[in-house]
Coordinates of C-alpha atoms in Angstrom, one line a residue:
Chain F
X54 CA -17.0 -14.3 84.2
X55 CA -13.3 -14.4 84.8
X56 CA -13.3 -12.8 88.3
X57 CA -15.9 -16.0 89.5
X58 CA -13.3 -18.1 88.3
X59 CA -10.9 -16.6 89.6
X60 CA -12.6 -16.3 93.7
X61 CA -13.9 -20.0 93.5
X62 CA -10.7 -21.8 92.1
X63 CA -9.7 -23.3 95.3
X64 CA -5.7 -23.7 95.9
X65 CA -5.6 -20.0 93.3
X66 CA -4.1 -17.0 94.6
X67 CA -7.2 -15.2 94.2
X68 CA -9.7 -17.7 96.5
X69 CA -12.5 -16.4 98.6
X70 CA -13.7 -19.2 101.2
X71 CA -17.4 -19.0 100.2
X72 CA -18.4 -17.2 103.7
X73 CA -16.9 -13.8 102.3
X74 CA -18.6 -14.1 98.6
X75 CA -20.6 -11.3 99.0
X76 CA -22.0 -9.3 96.1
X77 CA -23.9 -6.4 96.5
X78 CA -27.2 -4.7 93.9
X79 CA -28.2 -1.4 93.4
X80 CA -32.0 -1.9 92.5
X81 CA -33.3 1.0 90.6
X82 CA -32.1 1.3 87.7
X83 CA -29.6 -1.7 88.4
X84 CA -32.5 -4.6 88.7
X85 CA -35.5 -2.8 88.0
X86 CA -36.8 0.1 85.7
X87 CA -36.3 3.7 87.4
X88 CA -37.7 5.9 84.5
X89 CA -39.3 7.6 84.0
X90 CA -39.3 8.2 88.2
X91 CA -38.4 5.9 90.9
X92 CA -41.1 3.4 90.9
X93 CA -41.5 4.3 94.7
X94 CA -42.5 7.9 93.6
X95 CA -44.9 6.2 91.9
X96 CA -45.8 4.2 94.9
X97 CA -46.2 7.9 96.9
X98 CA -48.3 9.2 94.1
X99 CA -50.9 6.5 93.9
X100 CA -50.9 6.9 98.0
X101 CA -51.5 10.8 97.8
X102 CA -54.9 9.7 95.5
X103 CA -56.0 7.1 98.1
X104 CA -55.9 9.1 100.9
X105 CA -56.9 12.5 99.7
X106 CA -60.4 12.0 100.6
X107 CA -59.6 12.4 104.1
X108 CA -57.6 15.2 103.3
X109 CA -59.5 17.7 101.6
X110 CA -56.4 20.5 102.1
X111 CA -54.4 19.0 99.0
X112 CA -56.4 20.0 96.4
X113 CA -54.7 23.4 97.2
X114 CA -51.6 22.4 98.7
X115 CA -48.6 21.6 96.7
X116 CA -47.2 19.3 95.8
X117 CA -50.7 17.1 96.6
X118 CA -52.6 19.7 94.8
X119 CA -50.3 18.7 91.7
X120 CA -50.2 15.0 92.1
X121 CA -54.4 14.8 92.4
X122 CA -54.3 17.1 88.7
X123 CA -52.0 14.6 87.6
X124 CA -49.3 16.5 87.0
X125 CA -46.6 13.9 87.2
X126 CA -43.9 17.1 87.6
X127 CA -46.0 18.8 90.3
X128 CA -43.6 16.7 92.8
X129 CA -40.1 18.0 91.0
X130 CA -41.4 21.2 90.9
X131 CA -42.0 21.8 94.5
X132 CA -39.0 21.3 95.2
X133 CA -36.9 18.9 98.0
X134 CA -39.7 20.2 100.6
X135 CA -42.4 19.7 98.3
X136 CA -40.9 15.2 98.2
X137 CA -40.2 15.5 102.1
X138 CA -43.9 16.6 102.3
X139 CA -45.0 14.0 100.1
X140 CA -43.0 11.2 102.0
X141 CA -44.1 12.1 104.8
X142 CA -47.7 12.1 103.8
X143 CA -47.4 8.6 102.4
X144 CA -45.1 6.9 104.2
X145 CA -45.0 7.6 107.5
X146 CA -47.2 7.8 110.6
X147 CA -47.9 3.8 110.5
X148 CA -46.4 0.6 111.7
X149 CA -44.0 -1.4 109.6
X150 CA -46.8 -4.4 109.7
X151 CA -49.1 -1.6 108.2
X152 CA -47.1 0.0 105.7
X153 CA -45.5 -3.4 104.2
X154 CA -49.3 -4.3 103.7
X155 CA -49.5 -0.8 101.6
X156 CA -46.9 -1.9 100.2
X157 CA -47.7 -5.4 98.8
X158 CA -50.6 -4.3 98.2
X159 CA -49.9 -1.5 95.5
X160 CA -46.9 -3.2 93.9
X161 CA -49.8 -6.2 93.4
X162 CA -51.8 -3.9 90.9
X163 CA -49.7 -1.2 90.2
X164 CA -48.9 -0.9 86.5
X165 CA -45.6 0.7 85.0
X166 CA -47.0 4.3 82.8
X167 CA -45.5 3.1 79.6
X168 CA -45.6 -0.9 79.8
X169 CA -48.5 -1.3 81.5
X170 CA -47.4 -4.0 83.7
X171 CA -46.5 -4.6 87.3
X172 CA -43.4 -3.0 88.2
X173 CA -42.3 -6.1 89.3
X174 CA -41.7 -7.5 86.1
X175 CA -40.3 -4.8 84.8
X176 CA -37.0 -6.1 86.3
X177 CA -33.6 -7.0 84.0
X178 CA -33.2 -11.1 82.7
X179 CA -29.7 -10.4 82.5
X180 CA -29.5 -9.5 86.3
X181 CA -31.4 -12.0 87.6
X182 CA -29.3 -14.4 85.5
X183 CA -26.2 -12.7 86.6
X184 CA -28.1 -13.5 90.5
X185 CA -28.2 -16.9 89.7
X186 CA -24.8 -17.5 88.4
X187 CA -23.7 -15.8 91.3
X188 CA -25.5 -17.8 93.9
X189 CA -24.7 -20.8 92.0
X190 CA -21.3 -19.8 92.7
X191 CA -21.3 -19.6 96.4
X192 CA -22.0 -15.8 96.1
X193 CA -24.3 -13.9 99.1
X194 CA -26.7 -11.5 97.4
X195 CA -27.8 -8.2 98.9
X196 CA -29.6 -5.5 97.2
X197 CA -28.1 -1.8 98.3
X198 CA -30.8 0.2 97.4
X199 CA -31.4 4.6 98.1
X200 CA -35.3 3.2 98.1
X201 CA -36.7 2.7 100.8
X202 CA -35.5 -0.9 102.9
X203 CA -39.4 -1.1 103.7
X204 CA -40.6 -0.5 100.3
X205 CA -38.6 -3.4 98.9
X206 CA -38.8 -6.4 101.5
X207 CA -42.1 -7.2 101.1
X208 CA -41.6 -8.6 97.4
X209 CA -38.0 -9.0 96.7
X210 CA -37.4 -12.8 98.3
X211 CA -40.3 -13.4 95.8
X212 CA -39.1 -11.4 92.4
X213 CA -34.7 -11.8 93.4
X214 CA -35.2 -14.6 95.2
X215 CA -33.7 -11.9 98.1
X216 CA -34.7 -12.2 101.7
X217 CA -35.3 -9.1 103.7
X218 CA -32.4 -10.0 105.6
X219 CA -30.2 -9.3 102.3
X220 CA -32.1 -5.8 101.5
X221 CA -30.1 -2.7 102.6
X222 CA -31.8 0.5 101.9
X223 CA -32.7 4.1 102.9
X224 CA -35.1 3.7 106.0
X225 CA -37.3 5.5 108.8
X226 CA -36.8 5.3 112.2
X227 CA -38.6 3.3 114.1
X228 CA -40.2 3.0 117.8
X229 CA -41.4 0.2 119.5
X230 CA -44.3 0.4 121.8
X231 CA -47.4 -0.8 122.7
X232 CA -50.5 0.0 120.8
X233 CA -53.9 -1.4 122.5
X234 CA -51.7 -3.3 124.6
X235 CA -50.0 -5.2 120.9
X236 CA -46.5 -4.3 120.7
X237 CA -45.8 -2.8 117.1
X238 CA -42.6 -0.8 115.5
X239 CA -44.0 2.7 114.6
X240 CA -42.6 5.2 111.5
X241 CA -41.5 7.9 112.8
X242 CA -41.5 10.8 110.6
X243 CA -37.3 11.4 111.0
X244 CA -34.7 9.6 108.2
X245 CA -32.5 6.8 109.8
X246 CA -30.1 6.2 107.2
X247 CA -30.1 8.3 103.6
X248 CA -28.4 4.7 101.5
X249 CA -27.1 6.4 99.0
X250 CA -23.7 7.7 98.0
X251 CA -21.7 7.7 100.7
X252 CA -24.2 6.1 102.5
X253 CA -24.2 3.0 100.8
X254 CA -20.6 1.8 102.6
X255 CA -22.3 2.6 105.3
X256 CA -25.8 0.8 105.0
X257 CA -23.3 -1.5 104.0
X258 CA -21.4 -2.0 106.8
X259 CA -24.2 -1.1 109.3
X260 CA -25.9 -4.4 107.7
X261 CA -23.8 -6.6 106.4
X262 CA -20.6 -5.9 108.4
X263 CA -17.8 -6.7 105.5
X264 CA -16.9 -5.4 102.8
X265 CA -18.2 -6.9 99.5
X266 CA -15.9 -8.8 96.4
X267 CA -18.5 -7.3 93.9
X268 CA -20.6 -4.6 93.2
X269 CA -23.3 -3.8 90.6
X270 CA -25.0 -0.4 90.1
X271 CA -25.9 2.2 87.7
X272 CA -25.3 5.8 88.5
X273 CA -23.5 8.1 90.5
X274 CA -25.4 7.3 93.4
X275 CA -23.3 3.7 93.2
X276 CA -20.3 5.1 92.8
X277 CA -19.2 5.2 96.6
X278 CA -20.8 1.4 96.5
X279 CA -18.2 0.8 93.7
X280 CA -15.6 2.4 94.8
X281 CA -15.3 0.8 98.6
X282 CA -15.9 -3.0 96.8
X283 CA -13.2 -2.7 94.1
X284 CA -10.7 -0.9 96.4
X285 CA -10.1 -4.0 98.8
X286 CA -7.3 -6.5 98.7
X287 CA -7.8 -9.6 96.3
X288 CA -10.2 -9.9 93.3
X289 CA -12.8 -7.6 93.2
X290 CA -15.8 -6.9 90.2
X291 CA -17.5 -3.6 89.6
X292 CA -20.1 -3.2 86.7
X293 CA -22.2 -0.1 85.4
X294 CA -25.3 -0.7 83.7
X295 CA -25.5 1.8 81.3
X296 CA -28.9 2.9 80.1
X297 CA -28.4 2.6 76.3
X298 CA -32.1 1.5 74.8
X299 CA -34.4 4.1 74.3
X300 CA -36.5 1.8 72.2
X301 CA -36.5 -1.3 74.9
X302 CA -36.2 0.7 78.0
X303 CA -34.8 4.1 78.6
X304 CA -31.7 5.8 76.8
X305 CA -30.0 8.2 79.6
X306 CA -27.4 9.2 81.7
X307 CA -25.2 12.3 82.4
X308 CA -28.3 14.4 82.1
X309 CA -30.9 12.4 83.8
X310 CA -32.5 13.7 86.8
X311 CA -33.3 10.1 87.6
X312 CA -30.3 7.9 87.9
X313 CA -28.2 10.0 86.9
X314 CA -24.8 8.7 85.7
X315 CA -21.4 10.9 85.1
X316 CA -18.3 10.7 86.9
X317 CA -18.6 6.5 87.6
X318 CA -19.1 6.6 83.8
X319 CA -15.7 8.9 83.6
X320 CA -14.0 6.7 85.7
X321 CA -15.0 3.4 85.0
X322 CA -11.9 2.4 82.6
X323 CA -9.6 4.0 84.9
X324 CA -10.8 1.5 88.1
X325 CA -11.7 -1.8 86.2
X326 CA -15.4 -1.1 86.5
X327 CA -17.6 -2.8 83.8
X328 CA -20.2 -1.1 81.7
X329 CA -22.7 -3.0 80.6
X330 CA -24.2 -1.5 77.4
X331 CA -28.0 -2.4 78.0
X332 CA -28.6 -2.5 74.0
X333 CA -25.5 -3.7 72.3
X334 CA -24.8 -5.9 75.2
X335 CA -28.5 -7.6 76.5
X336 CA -29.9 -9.9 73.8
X337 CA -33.2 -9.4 75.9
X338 CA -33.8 -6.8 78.8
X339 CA -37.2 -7.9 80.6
X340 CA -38.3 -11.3 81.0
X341 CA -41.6 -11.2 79.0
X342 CA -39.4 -10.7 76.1
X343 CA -37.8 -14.1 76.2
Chain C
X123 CA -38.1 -29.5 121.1
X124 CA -42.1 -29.6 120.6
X125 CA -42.1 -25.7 119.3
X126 CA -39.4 -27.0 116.7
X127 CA -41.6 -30.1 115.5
X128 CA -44.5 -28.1 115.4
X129 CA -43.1 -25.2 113.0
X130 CA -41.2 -28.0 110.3
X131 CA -44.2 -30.3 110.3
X132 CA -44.9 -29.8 107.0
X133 CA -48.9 -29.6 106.2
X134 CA -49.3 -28.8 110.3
X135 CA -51.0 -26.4 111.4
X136 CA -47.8 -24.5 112.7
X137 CA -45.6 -25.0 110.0
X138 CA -43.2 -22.1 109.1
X139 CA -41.8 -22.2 106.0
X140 CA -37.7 -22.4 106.1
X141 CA -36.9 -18.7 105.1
X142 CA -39.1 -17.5 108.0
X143 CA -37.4 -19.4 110.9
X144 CA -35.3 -16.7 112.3
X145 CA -34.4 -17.2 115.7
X146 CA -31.9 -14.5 117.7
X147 CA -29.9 -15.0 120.9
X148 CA -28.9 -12.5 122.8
X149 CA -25.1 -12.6 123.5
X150 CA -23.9 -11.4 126.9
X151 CA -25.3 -13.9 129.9
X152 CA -27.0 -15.9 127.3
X153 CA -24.2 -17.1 124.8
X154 CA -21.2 -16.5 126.7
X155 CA -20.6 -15.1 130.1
X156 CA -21.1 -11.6 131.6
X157 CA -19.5 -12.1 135.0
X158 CA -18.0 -10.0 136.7
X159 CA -18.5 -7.5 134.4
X160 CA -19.1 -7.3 130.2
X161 CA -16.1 -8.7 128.6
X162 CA -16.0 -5.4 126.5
X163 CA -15.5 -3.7 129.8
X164 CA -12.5 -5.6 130.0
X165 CA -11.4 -5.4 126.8
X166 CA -12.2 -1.2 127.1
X167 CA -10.2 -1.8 130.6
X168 CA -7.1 -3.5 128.8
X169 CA -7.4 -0.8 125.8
X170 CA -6.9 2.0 128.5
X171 CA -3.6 0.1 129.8
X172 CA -2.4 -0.3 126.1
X173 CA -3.0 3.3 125.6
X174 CA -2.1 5.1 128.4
X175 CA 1.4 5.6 127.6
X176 CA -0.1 8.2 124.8
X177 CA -2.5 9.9 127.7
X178 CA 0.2 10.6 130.8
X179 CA -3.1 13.0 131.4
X180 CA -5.2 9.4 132.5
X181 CA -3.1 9.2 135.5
X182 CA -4.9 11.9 137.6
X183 CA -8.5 11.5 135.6
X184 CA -11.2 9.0 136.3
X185 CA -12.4 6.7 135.2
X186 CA -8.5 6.0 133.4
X187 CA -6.9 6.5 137.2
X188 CA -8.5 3.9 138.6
X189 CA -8.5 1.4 135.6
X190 CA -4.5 2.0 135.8
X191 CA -4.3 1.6 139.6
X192 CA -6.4 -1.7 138.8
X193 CA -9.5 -0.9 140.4
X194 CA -12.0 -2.4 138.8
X195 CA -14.8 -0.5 140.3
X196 CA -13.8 2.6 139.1
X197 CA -16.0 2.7 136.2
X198 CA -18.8 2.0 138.2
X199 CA -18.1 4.7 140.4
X200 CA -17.8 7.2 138.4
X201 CA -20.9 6.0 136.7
X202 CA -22.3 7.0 133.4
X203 CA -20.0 9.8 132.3
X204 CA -17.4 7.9 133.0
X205 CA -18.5 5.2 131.1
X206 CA -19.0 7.1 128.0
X207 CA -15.1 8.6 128.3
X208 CA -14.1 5.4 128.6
X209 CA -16.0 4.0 125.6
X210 CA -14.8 7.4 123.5
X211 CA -11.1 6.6 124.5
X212 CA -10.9 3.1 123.8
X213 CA -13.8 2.2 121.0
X214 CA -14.2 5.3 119.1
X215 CA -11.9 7.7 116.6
X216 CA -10.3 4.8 114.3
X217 CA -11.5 3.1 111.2
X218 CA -13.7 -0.1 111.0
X219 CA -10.8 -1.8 110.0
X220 CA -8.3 -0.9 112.4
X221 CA -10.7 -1.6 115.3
X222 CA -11.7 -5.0 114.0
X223 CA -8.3 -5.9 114.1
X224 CA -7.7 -4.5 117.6
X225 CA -10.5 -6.7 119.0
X226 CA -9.1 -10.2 117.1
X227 CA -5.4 -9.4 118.8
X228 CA -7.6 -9.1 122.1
X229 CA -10.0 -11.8 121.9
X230 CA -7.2 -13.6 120.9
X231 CA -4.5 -12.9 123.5
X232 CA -7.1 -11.8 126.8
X233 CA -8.1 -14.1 129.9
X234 CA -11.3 -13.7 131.9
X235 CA -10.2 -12.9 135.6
X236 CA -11.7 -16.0 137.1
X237 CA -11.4 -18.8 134.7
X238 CA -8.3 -17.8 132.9
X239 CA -9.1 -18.9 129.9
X240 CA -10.0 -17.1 126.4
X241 CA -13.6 -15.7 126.4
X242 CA -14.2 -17.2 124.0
X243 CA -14.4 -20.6 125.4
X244 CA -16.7 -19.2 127.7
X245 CA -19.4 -20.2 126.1
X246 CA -22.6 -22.0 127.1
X247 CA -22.3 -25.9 125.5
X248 CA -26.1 -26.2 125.8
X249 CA -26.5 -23.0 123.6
X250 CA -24.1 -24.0 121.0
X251 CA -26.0 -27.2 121.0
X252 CA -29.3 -25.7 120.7
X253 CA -27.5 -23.2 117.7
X254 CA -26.9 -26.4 116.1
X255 CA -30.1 -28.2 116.4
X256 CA -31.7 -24.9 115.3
X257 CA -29.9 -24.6 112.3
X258 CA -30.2 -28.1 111.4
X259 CA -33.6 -27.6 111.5
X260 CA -33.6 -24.9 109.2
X261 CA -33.6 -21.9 111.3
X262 CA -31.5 -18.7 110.3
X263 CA -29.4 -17.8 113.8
X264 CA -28.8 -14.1 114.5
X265 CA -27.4 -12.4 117.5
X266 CA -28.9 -9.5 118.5
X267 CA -26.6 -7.9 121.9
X268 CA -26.6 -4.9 123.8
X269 CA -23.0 -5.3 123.1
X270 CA -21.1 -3.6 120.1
X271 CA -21.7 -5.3 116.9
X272 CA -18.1 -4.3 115.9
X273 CA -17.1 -6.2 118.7
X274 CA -18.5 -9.6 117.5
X275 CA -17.8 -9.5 114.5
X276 CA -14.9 -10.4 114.2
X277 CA -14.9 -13.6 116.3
X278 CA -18.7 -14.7 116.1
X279 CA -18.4 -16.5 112.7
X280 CA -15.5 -18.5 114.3
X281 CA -17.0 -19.5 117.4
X282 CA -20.6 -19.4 117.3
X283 CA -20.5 -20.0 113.1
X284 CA -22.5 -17.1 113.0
X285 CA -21.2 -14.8 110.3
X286 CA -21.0 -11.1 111.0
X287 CA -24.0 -10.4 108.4
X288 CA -26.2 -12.2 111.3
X289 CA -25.0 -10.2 113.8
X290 CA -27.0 -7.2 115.2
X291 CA -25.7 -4.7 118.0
X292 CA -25.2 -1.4 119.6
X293 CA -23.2 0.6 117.1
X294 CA -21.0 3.5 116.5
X295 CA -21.8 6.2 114.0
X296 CA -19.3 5.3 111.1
X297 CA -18.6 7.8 108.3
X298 CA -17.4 6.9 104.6
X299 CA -14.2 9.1 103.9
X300 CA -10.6 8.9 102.0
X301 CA -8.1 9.1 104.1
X302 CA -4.7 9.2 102.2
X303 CA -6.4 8.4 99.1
X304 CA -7.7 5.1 100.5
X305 CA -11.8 4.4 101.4
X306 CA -12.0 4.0 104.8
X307 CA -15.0 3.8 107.1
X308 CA -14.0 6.4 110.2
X309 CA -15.5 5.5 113.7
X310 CA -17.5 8.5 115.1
X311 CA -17.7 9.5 118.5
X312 CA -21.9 9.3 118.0
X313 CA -24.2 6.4 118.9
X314 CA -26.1 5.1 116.2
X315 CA -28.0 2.4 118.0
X316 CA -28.5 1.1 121.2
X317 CA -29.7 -2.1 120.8
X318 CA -30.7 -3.0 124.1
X319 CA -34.3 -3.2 125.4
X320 CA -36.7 -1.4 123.3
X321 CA -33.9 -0.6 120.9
X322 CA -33.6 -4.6 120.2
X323 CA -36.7 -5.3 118.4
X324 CA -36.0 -2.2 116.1
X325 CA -32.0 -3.4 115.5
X326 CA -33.8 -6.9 114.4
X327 CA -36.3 -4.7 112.1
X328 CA -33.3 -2.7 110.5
X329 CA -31.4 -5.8 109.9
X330 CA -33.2 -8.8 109.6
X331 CA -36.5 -6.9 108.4
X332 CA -39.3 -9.5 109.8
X333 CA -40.1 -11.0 113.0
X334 CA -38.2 -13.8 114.6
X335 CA -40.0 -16.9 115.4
X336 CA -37.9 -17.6 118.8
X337 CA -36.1 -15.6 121.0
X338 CA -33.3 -16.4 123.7
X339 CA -32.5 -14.2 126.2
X340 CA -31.5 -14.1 129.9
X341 CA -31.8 -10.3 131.3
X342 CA -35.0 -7.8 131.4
X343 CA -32.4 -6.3 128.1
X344 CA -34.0 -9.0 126.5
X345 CA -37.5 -8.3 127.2
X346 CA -38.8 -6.1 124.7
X347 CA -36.8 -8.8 122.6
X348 CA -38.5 -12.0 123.7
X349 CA -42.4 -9.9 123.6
X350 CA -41.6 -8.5 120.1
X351 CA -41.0 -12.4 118.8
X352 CA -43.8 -14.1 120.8
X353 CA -46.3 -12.0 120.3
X354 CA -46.5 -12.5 116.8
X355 CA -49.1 -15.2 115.3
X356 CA -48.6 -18.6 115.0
X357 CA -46.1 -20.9 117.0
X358 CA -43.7 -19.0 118.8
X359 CA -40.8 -19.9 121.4
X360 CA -39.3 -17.4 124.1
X361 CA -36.2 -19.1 126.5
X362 CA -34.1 -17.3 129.5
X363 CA -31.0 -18.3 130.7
X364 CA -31.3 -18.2 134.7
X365 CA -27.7 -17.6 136.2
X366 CA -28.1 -20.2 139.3
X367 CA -24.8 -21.5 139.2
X368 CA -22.5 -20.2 141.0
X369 CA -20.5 -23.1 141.6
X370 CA -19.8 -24.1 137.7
X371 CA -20.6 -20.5 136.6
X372 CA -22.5 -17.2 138.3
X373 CA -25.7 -16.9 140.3
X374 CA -27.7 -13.6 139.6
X375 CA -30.7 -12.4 138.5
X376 CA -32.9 -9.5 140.5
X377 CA -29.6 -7.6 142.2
X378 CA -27.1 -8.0 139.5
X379 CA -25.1 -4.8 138.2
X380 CA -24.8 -6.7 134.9
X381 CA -27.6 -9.3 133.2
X382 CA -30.5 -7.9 136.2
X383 CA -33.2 -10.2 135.5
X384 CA -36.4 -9.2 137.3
X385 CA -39.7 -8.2 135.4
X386 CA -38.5 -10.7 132.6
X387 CA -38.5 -13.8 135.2
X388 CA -41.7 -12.3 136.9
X389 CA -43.6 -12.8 133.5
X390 CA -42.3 -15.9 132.1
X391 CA -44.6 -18.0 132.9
X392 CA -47.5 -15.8 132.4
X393 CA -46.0 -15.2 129.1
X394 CA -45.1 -19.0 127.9
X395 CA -41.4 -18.2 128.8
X396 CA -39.4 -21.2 129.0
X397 CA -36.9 -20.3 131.8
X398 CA -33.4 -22.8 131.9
X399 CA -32.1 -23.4 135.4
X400 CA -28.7 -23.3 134.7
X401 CA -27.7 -25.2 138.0
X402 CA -30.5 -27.8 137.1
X403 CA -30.9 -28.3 133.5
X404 CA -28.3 -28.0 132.1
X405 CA -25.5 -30.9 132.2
X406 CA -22.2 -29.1 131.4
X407 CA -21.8 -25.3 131.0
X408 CA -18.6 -24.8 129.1
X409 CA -17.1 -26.9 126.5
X410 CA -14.1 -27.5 128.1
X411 CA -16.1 -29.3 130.6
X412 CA -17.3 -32.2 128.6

């Protein structure tokens, strides 16, 4: 890449001391499969099975009426109430210790609806390659993800190589207190931080606390992301992945209701953003295809 | 340190791989000092001065009145209200930028009342020391502070080599906008977090996302803090700094305005607490005392 040269030739007018290389990931869509529904809806469907014996309501409440049925549209159909309801029946109401547990649990047998393997390797080669070049580089990485923070730190140091300290994302709040005299962080049923849009400069900010040299994502949900990282002084590196590859992943974009991607596809030329073509450009797209 | 041995003894029974050392210090009263009063007070105290000519309304309204007259009590006086004007006049309603840049002119040009010198050489040499003997030993160093994390930002990487991605604090709500056609990230009069107390162990589980190992503190601000990190399993290490100095520094701890140290000193011991006599243990204070 020409802008790597460019940041790491030391004495060039373009230079970035190593303490400011910060790139920053979307992850659905960007590192990992999002079709054909976030892989944490997934995650909140296989949750509403688990615990519906101990609530025998849902078999006629929507959208847990739906989900038991499996009727994998049940949840759009109901509606923005209808996910709040289902978010709040899976993912809240536990501690963070319990909840990552859930977590690494399910994404340890979990399998993906059409390639029948763990979401977790359903994750792009060429990303984690660009990763490596990147940290090879001098680069920081941090994922900036609209998925939950706590839904993603329990396997991303291990899949991305990504600590938990480098995983920005949409979150709960939290309460600590004592429970049987053990202190614990409870999930509150309230949103902290919505990462997503023009919340991502924030999440950013909030978490990382500069502004980032390069910026990777997939949808219009990135373009804020993209948008604050290419607009700052100096060299600066913006890429779309564009969803291209029906036949080795998903085709999609201005009319997906998943990762939806439209006016950062308009205005990619026009800023000096990237696209990435996923099948003209990726001679592979998941690792179990090398 | 045996705590230190214990955790990078490789094949030990306390061994904690490198990517899970994470060890936060508080900042005010256990980094640098916090005598006679925050050093963002005084920086919030200087702001007023600088911006008074704007506000000829200050002159006859407290707390700004008695900052002008150069009273510096008058915040305390007119207690928590006041305290909140003064933090909206001086710390709120600009962008990230423009107040990052007003707190490097400060740091850079301001004098601490009694030792005339830059706060920022009033630092604790043993803590440095212990930052480095941490880090040499594979630890990750955060701050987590009561204090504004747009505050330390800006100066932490510089003097503690802390970079501002390690840095966790009370924050402002910030809000992602174009002004004049340019991303910006506008300061809002809002509290996001108050990292202080109870609110510490959640501002290290939105940024950091797991559990410190150690924890160093020196107030009862710090309590939930050092119980949060040493209550977890395996070897764990809790230290408070014990203002007894008021010779080379400041002595304080149960009847102090700033820093009160009371329940946390009461439990130290109970709790495995090591507590640092700063008048006994510790050689020098400040670096320019070597």
């Amino acid at each position: 890449m020409h802008f790597v040269a460019r940041v790491t030739t030391e004495g060039g007018p373009d230079f970035v001391a190593t303490h400011e290389r910060i790139a920053v990931f979307d992850n659905d869509g960007t590192l990992w499969t999002e079709q054909p529904y976030y892989n944490q809806l997934a995650f909140a469907l296989d949750r509403v099975k688990e615990l519906a014996p101990a609530h025998p309501e849902w078999q006629e409440q929507q959208p847990f009426k739906g989900v038991l049925a499996g009727d994998p549209n049940a949840v759009a159909q109901s509606g923005e109430p209808g996910l709040i309801a289902l978010l709040a029946a899976t993912h809240m109401g536990n501690t963070t210790d319990e909840f990552a547990a859930i977590v690494s649990r399910w994404i340890g047998s979990a399998r993906h609806p059409r390639f029948e393997r763990p979401y977790t390797e359903l994750v792009y080669q060429p990303m984690l390659e660009l990763i490596g070049y990147l940290r090879a580089s001098g680069f920081k990485i941090f994922i900036v993800s609209g998925g939950g923070v706590e839904f993603m730190r329990p396997w991303s140091e291990r899949v991305y190589g990504v600590p938990p300290e480098n995983v920005v994302g949409s979150r709960a709040r939290v309460k600590y207190e004592l429970q049987n005299g053990k202190p614990v962080l409870q999930r509150l049923a309230a949103v902290d931080l919505v990462d997503d849009k023009a919340g991502k400069p924030v999440g950013i900010h909030q978490v990382i606390g500069r502004r980032p040299i390069a910026a990777f994502g997939n949808s219009d949900g990135d373009f804020e992301m993209l948008e604050w990282t290419t607009s700052g002084d100096g060299a600066r590196f913006g890429l779309i992945v564009h969803h291209t590859d029906a036949e080795r992943e998903f085709a999609y974009d201005r009319d997906a209701h998943v990762g939806r991607l439209s006016r950062a596809l308009d205005e990619a030329s026009k800023r000096g953003w990237v696209v990435a073509d996923m099948k003209k450009d990726w001679a592979v797209v998941f690792p179990f295809q090398k």
